[in-house]
Amino acid sequence: MRFDIITIFPGLLESLLTAGVLKKAVEKGILQVRVHDLRDYTTDKHRQVDDRPYGGLEGMVLKPEPIFRAVEAIREPVESVTCLLTPQGERFDSRLAEKLAGYRQVILICGRYEGVDERVVEHLVDREISIGDYVLTGGELAAAVVVEAVSRFVPGVVGKEESVRHDSFTAGLLDFPQYTRPREYRGYRVPSVLFSGDHKKIARWRLKKALEKTLARRPDLLESRQLSSEEEELLEEIKKERKDS
Ligand code: 6GU
């Protein structure tokens, strides 16, 4: 699959997207990530990408022409989706990431915080995306977040160990705690169940820890999830322990 990112700060994105898992996927030919400078799609001498808003107010607004020209030049005759990154967008989450991973081409337009001409929203883009309830100066960091999260759903991008773990029983829950050597550090011990060699017992302990953390921090995740009978059982145990302590 291919990402095309349109931005007035191409340098910012190149450094973010050419490291780690993404770099490897690009080298393997699974992913293509292209960064496009919006100024290359202007036609005037000053390569102007923004202008003052009609009706007054401070700040500058991204002009429609360069954005339309860029998307029309970049969009390929494949299953493609064009997204504008903006705090006004729908909230980006794992579900949307998986959906975007189903396209052959994802075009990401990095908005500026002051705004983008509304005709881009109404007549060019398929969806508007926000990565959370806070304001960033531009959509560049948000685009990097989207590329990384979507890529993880593209087959072959993340290693086997990781994907197996994600498809396992812990999916939809916060992670259980992990430990490595040494067994004891400054008097702090690794839970002894992890040395028991009893894999069933270890799996149950991990599930219980994941449920405990999810219940404490993100009870909303539990509500939007079908619980297995083992999970129901462990949740009862957890709630009982809470009452007793
Ligand atoms: Cl996508 N853009 C900007 N500018 N700010 C944001 C955002 C996007 N998501 C959260 N805040």
XYZ file of N, CA and C and ligand atoms in Angstrom:
746
model
N 0.824 -1.188 0.000
C 0.000 0.000 0.000
C 0.866 1.249 0.000
N 0.238 2.335 -0.353
C 1.004 3.556 -0.544
C 0.394 4.731 0.222
N 1.271 5.471 0.915
C 0.854 6.712 1.571
C 1.421 7.890 0.794
N 0.599 8.889 0.558
C 1.068 10.148 -0.018
C 0.685 11.251 0.948
N 1.676 11.978 1.430
C 1.429 13.013 2.424
C 1.719 14.375 1.814
N 0.752 15.258 1.906
C 0.892 16.603 1.349
C 1.063 17.579 2.506
N 2.162 18.346 2.484
C 2.516 19.175 3.641
C 3.314 20.405 3.205
N 3.298 21.438 4.049
C 4.199 22.557 3.783
C 5.530 22.380 4.529
N 5.656 21.286 5.306
C 6.916 20.973 6.002
C 7.404 19.557 5.694
N 7.784 19.308 4.453
C 8.161 17.928 4.088
C 9.303 17.365 4.929
N 10.239 18.196 5.319
C 11.392 17.716 6.082
C 11.007 17.085 7.408
N 10.011 17.666 8.024
C 9.534 17.193 9.312
C 9.072 15.738 9.242
N 8.399 15.391 8.161
C 7.844 14.045 8.045
C 8.868 13.032 7.592
N 9.775 13.456 6.731
C 10.739 12.494 6.207
C 11.535 11.839 7.325
N 11.964 12.644 8.307
C 12.759 12.073 9.392
C 11.934 11.109 10.237
N 10.641 11.407 10.416
C 9.794 10.565 11.260
C 9.494 9.213 10.617
N 9.453 9.187 9.301
C 8.924 8.009 8.620
C 9.989 7.132 7.997
N 11.250 7.500 8.204
C 12.296 6.697 7.572
C 13.137 5.992 8.623
N 12.474 5.533 9.695
C 13.167 4.794 10.746
C 12.328 3.600 11.180
N 12.973 2.630 11.761
C 12.280 1.515 12.416
C 11.465 0.623 11.499
N 10.312 0.229 12.024
C 9.435 -0.728 11.350
C 9.008 -0.238 9.961
N 8.751 1.073 9.861
C 8.303 1.627 8.582
C 9.417 1.563 7.544
N 10.608 1.890 7.974
C 11.743 1.861 7.058
C 11.924 0.440 6.492
N 11.817 -0.534 7.378
C 11.972 -1.934 6.951
C 10.884 -2.329 5.960
N 9.658 -1.914 6.248
C 8.542 -2.259 5.361
C 8.725 -1.610 3.990
N 9.262 -0.408 3.975
C 9.522 0.286 2.713
C 10.612 -0.461 1.941
N 11.653 -0.886 2.661
C 12.741 -1.638 2.021
C 12.258 -2.970 1.460
N 11.327 -3.594 2.175
C 10.771 -4.875 1.706
C 9.784 -4.691 0.555
N 9.420 -3.442 0.283
C 8.485 -3.187 -0.810
C 7.025 -3.361 -0.429
N 6.750 -3.531 0.860
C 5.364 -3.689 1.313
C 4.667 -2.334 1.347
N 5.424 -1.312 1.700
C 4.883 0.035 1.838
C 5.646 1.017 0.961
N 4.926 2.033 0.501
C 5.586 3.184 -0.106
C 5.104 4.409 0.649
N 6.018 5.273 1.015
C 5.633 6.519 1.677
C 6.253 7.669 0.903
N 5.407 8.507 0.336
C 5.906 9.663 -0.403
C 5.450 10.932 0.304
N 6.368 11.877 0.430
C 6.037 13.161 1.040
C 6.095 14.226 -0.051
N 5.047 15.018 -0.161
C 4.942 16.019 -1.221
C 4.883 17.422 -0.624
N 5.678 18.308 -1.187
C 5.686 19.704 -0.744
C 4.539 20.448 -1.432
N 3.605 20.953 -0.629
C 2.437 21.647 -1.191
C 2.858 22.795 -2.113
N 3.980 23.426 -1.792
C 4.436 24.565 -2.609
C 4.755 24.172 -4.049
N 5.084 22.892 -4.255
C 5.368 22.428 -5.622
C 4.115 22.441 -6.496
N 2.965 22.611 -5.901
C 1.713 22.593 -6.660
C 1.093 23.989 -6.773
N 1.889 25.012 -6.450
C 1.432 26.381 -6.671
C 1.825 26.795 -8.091
N 1.211 27.867 -8.582
C 1.530 28.302 -9.950
C 2.038 29.744 -9.977
N 2.045 30.399 -8.813
C 2.461 31.800 -8.787
C 3.944 31.923 -8.416
N 4.458 33.087 -8.700
C 5.887 33.372 -8.482
C 6.294 33.176 -7.015
N 5.399 33.538 -6.111
C 5.751 33.472 -4.680
C 5.434 32.129 -4.033
N 4.929 31.204 -4.831
C 4.589 29.847 -4.342
C 3.726 29.939 -3.082
N 2.712 30.740 -3.168
C 1.873 31.035 -1.998
C 0.859 29.924 -1.727
N 0.872 29.400 -0.511
C -0.043 28.312 -0.145
C -1.197 28.771 0.743
N -1.069 29.962 1.343
C -2.148 30.417 2.230
C -2.490 31.877 1.955
N -3.589 32.306 2.532
C -4.052 33.681 2.306
C -4.945 34.080 3.470
N -5.309 35.373 3.520
C -6.121 35.857 4.635
C -7.572 35.400 4.498
N -8.214 35.127 5.630
C -9.598 34.626 5.561
C -10.585 35.710 5.132
N -11.489 35.351 4.239
C -12.607 36.253 3.910
C -13.415 36.496 5.166
N -13.902 37.722 5.323
C -14.735 38.051 6.490
C -13.936 38.502 7.684
N -12.608 38.543 7.529
C -11.769 39.049 8.610
C -11.318 37.985 9.579
N -10.765 38.376 10.668
C -10.116 37.540 11.704
C -8.633 37.366 11.386
N -7.898 37.049 12.431
C -6.445 36.892 12.275
C -6.146 35.494 11.734
N -4.888 35.236 11.460
C -4.498 33.907 10.987
C -4.609 33.775 9.488
N -4.040 32.693 8.955
C -4.049 32.447 7.518
C -4.749 31.126 7.243
N -5.303 31.023 6.021
C -6.055 29.828 5.640
C -5.370 29.206 4.418
N -5.255 27.889 4.395
C -4.653 27.232 3.228
C -5.572 27.386 2.020
N -4.998 27.851 0.904
C -5.746 28.108 -0.327
C -6.192 26.792 -0.976
N -7.318 26.817 -1.686
C -7.768 25.561 -2.288
C -6.944 25.082 -3.494
N -6.514 26.012 -4.367
C -5.936 25.550 -5.643
C -4.750 24.594 -5.504
N -3.725 24.932 -4.669
C -2.584 24.002 -4.595
C -2.990 22.620 -4.071
N -3.953 22.585 -3.144
C -4.360 21.297 -2.566
C -5.110 20.459 -3.608
N -6.036 21.079 -4.344
C -6.728 20.343 -5.410
C -5.727 19.835 -6.451
N -4.796 20.715 -6.846
C -3.808 20.323 -7.871
C -2.945 19.160 -7.383
N -2.518 19.229 -6.124
C -1.657 18.175 -5.572
C -2.399 16.836 -5.547
N -3.596 16.836 -4.987
C -4.349 15.574 -4.873
C -4.636 15.011 -6.260
N -5.021 15.867 -7.198
C -5.340 15.371 -8.537
C -4.110 14.828 -9.252
N -2.935 15.362 -8.932
C -1.703 14.855 -9.547
C -1.248 13.540 -8.910
N -1.548 13.384 -7.642
C -1.004 12.257 -6.866
C -1.936 11.044 -6.878
N -3.236 11.293 -6.923
C -4.235 10.228 -6.794
C -4.090 9.245 -7.962
N -4.073 7.978 -7.622
C -3.906 6.941 -8.633
C -5.230 6.250 -8.915
N -5.346 5.607 -10.075
C -6.602 4.913 -10.400
C -6.705 3.579 -9.678
N -6.625 3.648 -8.338
C -6.774 2.449 -7.506
C -7.737 2.802 -6.377
N -8.038 1.827 -5.514
C -8.834 2.090 -4.314
C -8.081 3.105 -3.474
N -8.538 4.352 -3.484
C -7.792 5.399 -2.805
C -8.699 6.195 -1.885
N -8.146 6.695 -0.785
C -8.926 7.511 0.131
C -8.114 8.769 0.453
N -8.790 9.917 0.435
C -8.123 11.198 0.688
C -8.607 11.745 2.023
N -7.659 11.981 2.932
C -8.002 12.409 4.296
C -7.360 13.750 4.607
N -8.111 14.596 5.270
C -7.574 15.859 5.782
C -7.357 15.710 7.279
N -6.142 16.027 7.738
C -5.854 15.961 9.172
C -6.178 17.297 9.801
N -7.139 17.274 10.707
C -7.650 18.503 11.307
C -8.276 18.197 12.660
N -8.159 19.131 13.619
C -8.797 18.893 14.920
C -10.321 18.765 14.816
N -10.896 19.191 13.667
C -12.353 19.067 13.486
C -12.772 17.667 13.035
N -11.799 16.795 12.784
C -12.125 15.502 12.179
C -12.704 14.483 13.138
N -13.074 13.326 12.594
C -13.521 12.223 13.435
C -12.295 11.672 14.158
N -12.524 11.146 15.339
C -11.431 10.681 16.181
C -10.768 9.435 15.584
N -9.456 9.488 15.432
C -8.698 8.356 14.914
C -8.537 7.302 16.004
N -8.845 6.048 15.674
C -8.622 4.957 16.615
C -8.241 3.702 15.832
N -8.059 2.632 16.573
C -7.593 1.383 15.989
C -8.553 0.862 14.901
N -9.825 1.081 15.113
C -10.837 0.633 14.149
C -10.671 1.366 12.814
N -10.484 2.692 12.903
C -10.299 3.485 11.681
C -8.959 3.145 11.016
N -7.938 2.884 11.840
C -6.634 2.502 11.291
C -6.768 1.236 10.456
N -7.491 0.263 10.978
C -7.665 -0.997 10.261
C -8.440 -0.783 8.959
N -9.431 0.094 9.025
C -10.217 0.392 7.822
C -9.343 1.032 6.742
N -8.513 1.989 7.138
C -7.651 2.672 6.157
C -6.628 1.711 5.551
N -6.234 0.705 6.339
C -5.255 -0.272 5.847
C -5.822 -1.109 4.693
N -7.135 -1.036 4.482
C -7.758 -1.760 3.381
C -7.656 -1.056 2.045
N -7.154 0.161 2.016
C -7.019 0.895 0.742
C -5.654 0.649 0.112
N -5.574 0.824 -1.203
C -4.285 0.702 -1.888
C -3.487 1.992 -1.766
N -4.208 3.122 -1.687
C -3.529 4.410 -1.563
C -4.237 5.274 -0.523
N -3.471 5.804 0.435
C -4.020 6.726 1.434
C -3.327 8.072 1.251
N -4.108 9.086 0.897
C -3.562 10.438 0.731
C -3.887 11.235 1.993
N -2.860 11.801 2.604
C -3.042 12.567 3.841
C -2.664 14.018 3.589
N -3.605 14.914 3.809
C -3.339 16.341 3.658
C -3.156 16.920 5.054
N -1.998 17.517 5.309
C -1.741 18.107 6.619
C -2.326 19.507 6.653
N -3.330 19.688 7.499
C -3.932 21.009 7.641
C -3.064 21.900 8.514
N -3.387 23.182 8.495
C -2.786 24.132 9.435
C -3.854 24.491 10.437
N -3.423 24.805 11.634
C -4.375 24.991 12.706
C -5.362 26.139 12.438
N -4.925 27.193 11.758
C -5.847 28.306 11.480
C -6.954 27.891 10.520
N -6.655 26.901 9.663
C -7.733 26.439 8.813
C -7.347 26.135 7.382
N -8.269 25.461 6.711
C -8.128 25.067 5.317
C -9.406 25.532 4.627
N -9.302 26.067 3.441
C -10.493 26.512 2.705
C -11.535 25.383 2.680
N -12.756 25.719 3.081
C -13.798 24.711 3.264
C -14.144 23.946 1.980
N -13.837 24.521 0.815
C -14.140 23.802 -0.429
C -13.303 22.540 -0.565
N -12.144 22.516 0.089
C -11.330 21.290 0.126
C -12.093 20.203 0.897
N -12.662 20.594 2.030
C -13.418 19.659 2.861
C -14.644 19.150 2.110
N -15.350 20.075 1.463
C -16.631 19.710 0.854
C -16.507 18.979 -0.463
N -15.475 19.300 -1.236
C -15.461 18.783 -2.609
C -14.229 17.974 -2.978
N -13.299 17.793 -2.045
C -12.094 17.044 -2.413
C -11.849 15.842 -1.496
N -11.968 16.032 -0.190
C -11.564 14.951 0.711
C -12.716 13.995 1.009
N -12.335 12.748 1.319
C -13.312 11.724 1.680
C -13.611 11.736 3.170
N -12.580 12.042 3.962
C -12.808 12.106 5.399
C -11.852 13.073 6.082
N -12.291 13.573 7.239
C -11.462 14.437 8.077
C -11.122 13.641 9.328
N -9.846 13.700 9.725
C -9.378 12.894 10.848
C -8.669 13.767 11.880
N -8.959 13.496 13.152
C -8.261 14.129 14.289
C -7.644 13.032 15.141
N -6.471 13.261 15.702
C -5.881 12.212 16.542
C -6.190 12.402 18.024
N -6.947 13.425 18.394
C -7.310 13.567 19.798
C -7.755 14.976 20.123
N -8.261 15.141 21.325
C -8.820 16.432 21.719
C -7.769 17.366 22.289
N -6.919 17.851 21.413
C -5.913 18.859 21.754
C -5.532 19.479 20.429
N -4.950 20.655 20.459
C -4.658 21.334 19.198
C -3.167 21.295 18.885
N -2.850 20.856 17.687
C -1.485 20.909 17.168
C -1.434 22.027 16.135
N -0.247 22.598 15.959
C -0.123 23.705 15.006
C -0.406 23.243 13.582
N -0.013 22.009 13.294
C -0.258 21.489 11.950
C -0.539 20.004 12.004
N -0.952 19.444 10.884
C -1.317 18.032 10.840
C -0.143 17.078 10.670
N 1.093 17.602 10.651
C 2.242 16.748 10.330
C 2.461 15.624 11.340
N 2.457 15.959 12.628
C 2.658 14.908 13.634
C 1.494 13.922 13.598
N 0.304 14.435 13.365
C -0.872 13.575 13.264
C -0.723 12.620 12.073
N -0.200 13.110 10.956
C -0.010 12.258 9.771
C 0.962 11.127 10.092
N 2.018 11.438 10.835
C 2.991 10.401 11.208
C 2.319 9.338 12.085
N 1.476 9.779 12.992
C 0.732 8.844 13.851
C -0.151 7.932 12.999
N -0.866 8.525 12.054
C -1.776 7.749 11.211
C -0.989 6.739 10.365
N 0.116 7.185 9.768
C 0.905 6.273 8.921
C 1.395 5.083 9.746
N 1.919 5.353 10.918
C 2.452 4.255 11.729
C 1.347 3.301 12.179
N 0.251 3.836 12.671
C -0.827 2.984 13.193
C -1.502 2.175 12.077
N -1.695 2.792 10.906
C -2.323 2.078 9.782
C -1.379 0.988 9.273
N -0.094 1.326 9.182
C 0.890 0.373 8.652
C 0.914 -0.922 9.442
N 0.690 -0.822 10.740
C 0.714 -2.022 11.580
C -0.366 -3.026 11.190
N -1.392 -2.570 10.494
C -2.439 -3.484 10.027
C -2.154 -4.033 8.628
N -1.085 -3.561 8.009
C -0.750 -4.065 6.671
C 0.073 -5.345 6.843
N -0.372 -6.452 6.244
C 0.314 -7.727 6.446
C 1.806 -7.636 6.108
N 2.631 -8.142 7.022
C 4.075 -8.173 6.797
C 4.832 -7.003 7.395
N 4.113 -5.982 7.864
C 4.803 -4.800 8.390
C 5.369 -5.052 9.793
N 4.576 -5.642 10.672
C 5.121 -5.971 11.992
C 5.443 -7.456 12.060
N 6.455 -7.767 12.877
C 6.933 -9.143 13.009
C 5.877 -10.076 13.568
N 6.142 -11.365 13.407
C 5.204 -12.396 13.800
C 4.891 -12.343 15.294
N 5.916 -12.258 16.112
C 5.728 -12.287 17.573
C 4.692 -11.249 17.985
N 4.880 -10.047 17.455
C 4.023 -8.941 17.847
C 2.589 -9.129 17.383
N 2.433 -9.549 16.113
C 1.069 -9.650 15.588
C 0.333 -10.789 16.274
N 1.035 -11.867 16.557
C 0.409 -12.986 17.259
C -0.089 -12.512 18.611
N 0.747 -11.733 19.299
C 0.348 -11.252 20.602
C -0.871 -10.366 20.506
N -0.957 -9.591 19.445
C -2.097 -8.706 19.312
C -3.385 -9.429 18.981
N -3.267 -10.539 18.251
C -4.471 -11.294 17.905
C -4.898 -12.191 19.049
N -4.055 -12.308 20.047
C -4.314 -13.260 21.122
C -5.416 -12.751 22.037
N -5.608 -13.441 23.129
C -6.701 -13.106 24.042
C -6.614 -11.701 24.609
N -5.456 -11.075 24.546
C -5.338 -9.749 25.147
C -5.890 -8.630 24.257
N -6.252 -8.949 23.019
C -6.748 -7.893 22.122
C -7.928 -7.160 22.752
N -7.887 -5.847 22.720
C -8.981 -5.056 23.274
C -8.826 -4.764 24.753
N -7.763 -5.267 25.359
C -7.464 -4.978 26.761
C -6.128 -4.252 26.827
N -5.881 -3.565 27.926
C -4.547 -3.010 28.139
C -3.589 -4.174 28.397
N -2.312 -3.939 28.169
C -1.333 -5.017 28.298
C -1.101 -5.444 29.734
N -0.771 -6.717 29.898
C -0.324 -7.224 31.206
C 1.123 -6.773 31.418
N 1.618 -6.783 32.677
C 3.001 -6.346 32.923
C 4.016 -7.359 32.421
N 5.151 -6.872 31.969
C 6.243 -7.709 31.474
C 7.455 -7.531 32.366
N 8.254 -8.568 32.502
C 9.493 -8.520 33.302
C 10.611 -9.211 32.538
N 11.838 -8.759 32.808
C 12.994 -9.468 32.295
C 14.041 -9.542 33.405
N 15.202 -10.092 33.113
C 16.230 -10.223 34.154
C 16.695 -8.850 34.643
N 17.153 -8.708 35.864
C 17.318 -9.780 36.869
C 16.033 -10.111 37.632
N 16.048 -11.270 38.250
C 14.898 -11.741 39.050
C 14.587 -10.808 40.195
N 15.640 -10.201 40.743
C 15.442 -9.246 41.826
C 16.310 -8.025 41.559
N 15.713 -6.838 41.650
C 16.448 -5.596 41.424
C 16.121 -4.630 42.554
N 17.132 -4.213 43.281
C 16.965 -3.334 44.453
C 15.910 -3.872 45.405
N 15.851 -5.169 45.508
C 14.870 -5.797 46.398
C 13.492 -5.985 45.771
N 13.288 -5.471 44.566
C 11.988 -5.621 43.880
C 11.990 -6.931 43.112
N 11.030 -7.798 43.423
C 11.021 -9.141 42.833
C 10.040 -9.267 41.679
N 10.423 -10.118 40.746
C 9.523 -10.505 39.658
C 8.499 -11.483 40.249
N 7.203 -11.345 39.915
C 6.189 -12.261 40.460
C 6.564 -13.731 40.221
N 6.434 -14.529 41.268
C 6.967 -15.900 41.218
C 6.212 -16.797 40.232
N 4.954 -16.459 39.941
C 4.183 -17.290 39.004
C 4.908 -17.424 37.657
N 5.679 -16.400 37.312
C 6.356 -16.410 36.015
C 7.501 -17.422 35.944
N 7.899 -17.956 37.106
C 8.955 -18.992 37.116
C 8.360 -20.376 37.315
N 7.042 -20.456 37.390
C 6.404 -21.719 37.758
C 6.513 -22.772 36.648
N 6.694 -22.317 35.409
C 6.740 -23.267 34.299
C 5.359 -23.773 33.904
N 4.344 -23.335 34.640
C 2.954 -23.751 34.365
C 2.328 -22.736 33.398
N 2.321 -23.083 32.117
C 1.936 -22.094 31.098
C 0.478 -21.688 31.181
N -0.363 -22.621 31.599
C -1.792 -22.302 31.775
C -1.971 -21.268 32.881
N -1.263 -21.515 33.973
C -1.349 -20.637 35.135
C -0.813 -19.237 34.789
N 0.286 -19.216 34.030
C 0.875 -17.935 33.624
C -0.097 -17.165 32.725
N -0.718 -17.862 31.783
C -1.667 -17.215 30.870
C -2.843 -16.623 31.648
N -3.316 -17.371 32.645
C -4.446 -16.900 33.449
C -4.042 -15.680 34.292
N -2.848 -15.719 34.848
C -2.332 -14.587 35.641
C -2.217 -13.336 34.770
N -1.684 -13.519 33.556
C -1.536 -12.366 32.649
C -2.888 -11.776 32.280
N -3.840 -12.660 31.984
C -5.181 -12.192 31.638
C -5.789 -11.423 32.806
N -5.584 -11.939 34.012
C -6.125 -11.265 35.187
C -5.501 -9.874 35.358
N -4.182 -9.796 35.174
C -3.491 -8.501 35.287
C -3.990 -7.521 34.213
N -4.188 -8.023 33.010
C -4.686 -7.168 31.917
C -6.082 -6.659 32.257
N -6.918 -7.537 32.789
C -8.280 -7.140 33.168
C -8.254 -6.122 34.308
N -7.389 -6.347 35.291
C -7.265 -5.428 36.432
C -6.920 -4.019 35.964
N -5.918 -3.951 35.102
C -5.466 -2.642 34.620
C -6.543 -1.977 33.763
N -7.200 -2.772 32.946
C -8.244 -2.223 32.078
C -9.430 -1.721 32.903
N -9.796 -2.481 33.903
C -10.913 -2.088 34.772
C -10.593 -0.780 35.495
N -9.324 -0.642 35.950
C -8.946 0.553 36.704
C -8.825 1.786 35.805
N -8.254 1.595 34.610
C -7.944 2.770 33.788
C -8.903 3.023 32.653
N -9.399 1.952 32.035
C -10.234 2.097 30.840
C -11.448 1.180 30.882
N -12.319 1.380 31.875
C -13.498 0.508 31.956
C -14.362 0.547 30.693
N -14.249 1.642 29.918
C -15.016 1.741 28.666
C -14.637 0.628 27.687
N -13.371 0.193 27.732
C -12.942 -0.883 26.835
C -13.642 -2.198 27.158
N -13.887 -2.406 28.444
C -14.556 -3.645 28.856
C -16.014 -3.652 28.423
N -16.632 -2.459 28.450
C -18.046 -2.385 28.081
C -18.274 -2.671 26.598
N -17.323 -2.250 25.756
C -17.511 -2.433 24.311
C -16.899 -3.752 23.847
N -16.878 -4.750 24.736
C -16.174 -5.977 24.414
C -16.972 -7.179 24.905
N -17.023 -8.227 24.087
C -17.643 -9.479 24.504
C -16.665 -10.216 25.412
N -17.041 -10.470 26.653
C -16.127 -11.143 27.572
C -16.313 -12.657 27.489
N -15.199 -13.368 27.515
C -15.268 -14.832 27.557
C -15.662 -15.252 28.975
N -15.998 -16.521 29.152
C -16.411 -16.962 30.495
C -15.238 -16.892 31.464
N -14.021 -17.154 30.966
C -12.837 -17.043 31.834
C -12.648 -15.593 32.284
N -12.871 -14.661 31.345
C -12.722 -13.241 31.682
C -13.767 -12.793 32.697
N -15.010 -13.256 32.506
C -16.080 -12.935 33.473
C -15.692 -13.421 34.862
N -15.198 -14.639 34.896
C -14.805 -15.289 36.149
C -13.703 -14.477 36.835
N -12.680 -14.100 36.082
C -11.566 -13.330 36.633
C -12.025 -11.952 37.099
N -12.925 -11.335 36.348
C -13.441 -10.015 36.740
C -14.169 -10.097 38.082
N -14.934 -11.163 38.259
C -15.616 -11.365 39.549
C -14.590 -11.455 40.668
N -13.553 -12.256 40.424
C -12.454 -12.419 41.389
C -11.860 -11.052 41.747
N -11.584 -10.245 40.721
C -10.963 -8.928 40.915
C -11.865 -8.024 41.748
N -13.162 -8.020 41.402
C -14.102 -7.152 42.122
C -14.245 -7.577 43.577
N -14.204 -8.878 43.799
C -14.295 -9.411 45.159
C -13.059 -8.997 45.962
N -11.881 -9.150 45.343
C -10.629 -8.751 46.011
C -10.629 -7.264 46.361
N -11.177 -6.464 45.457
C -11.267 -5.017 45.695
C -12.099 -4.721 46.925
N -13.226 -5.441 47.038
C -14.143 -5.225 48.161
C -13.479 -5.606 49.472
N -12.737 -6.741 49.440
C -12.114 -7.280 50.653
C -10.962 -6.398 51.147
N -10.334 -5.656 50.271
C -9.129 -4.920 50.710
C -9.446 -3.506 51.185
Cl -5.137 15.922 12.789
N -4.383 18.373 13.375
C -4.160 19.378 14.222
N -3.709 20.533 13.747
N -4.374 19.289 15.537
C -4.824 18.123 15.982
C -5.075 17.037 15.158
C -4.849 17.187 13.830
N -5.521 16.031 15.923
C -5.533 16.490 17.162
N -5.122 17.752 17.210
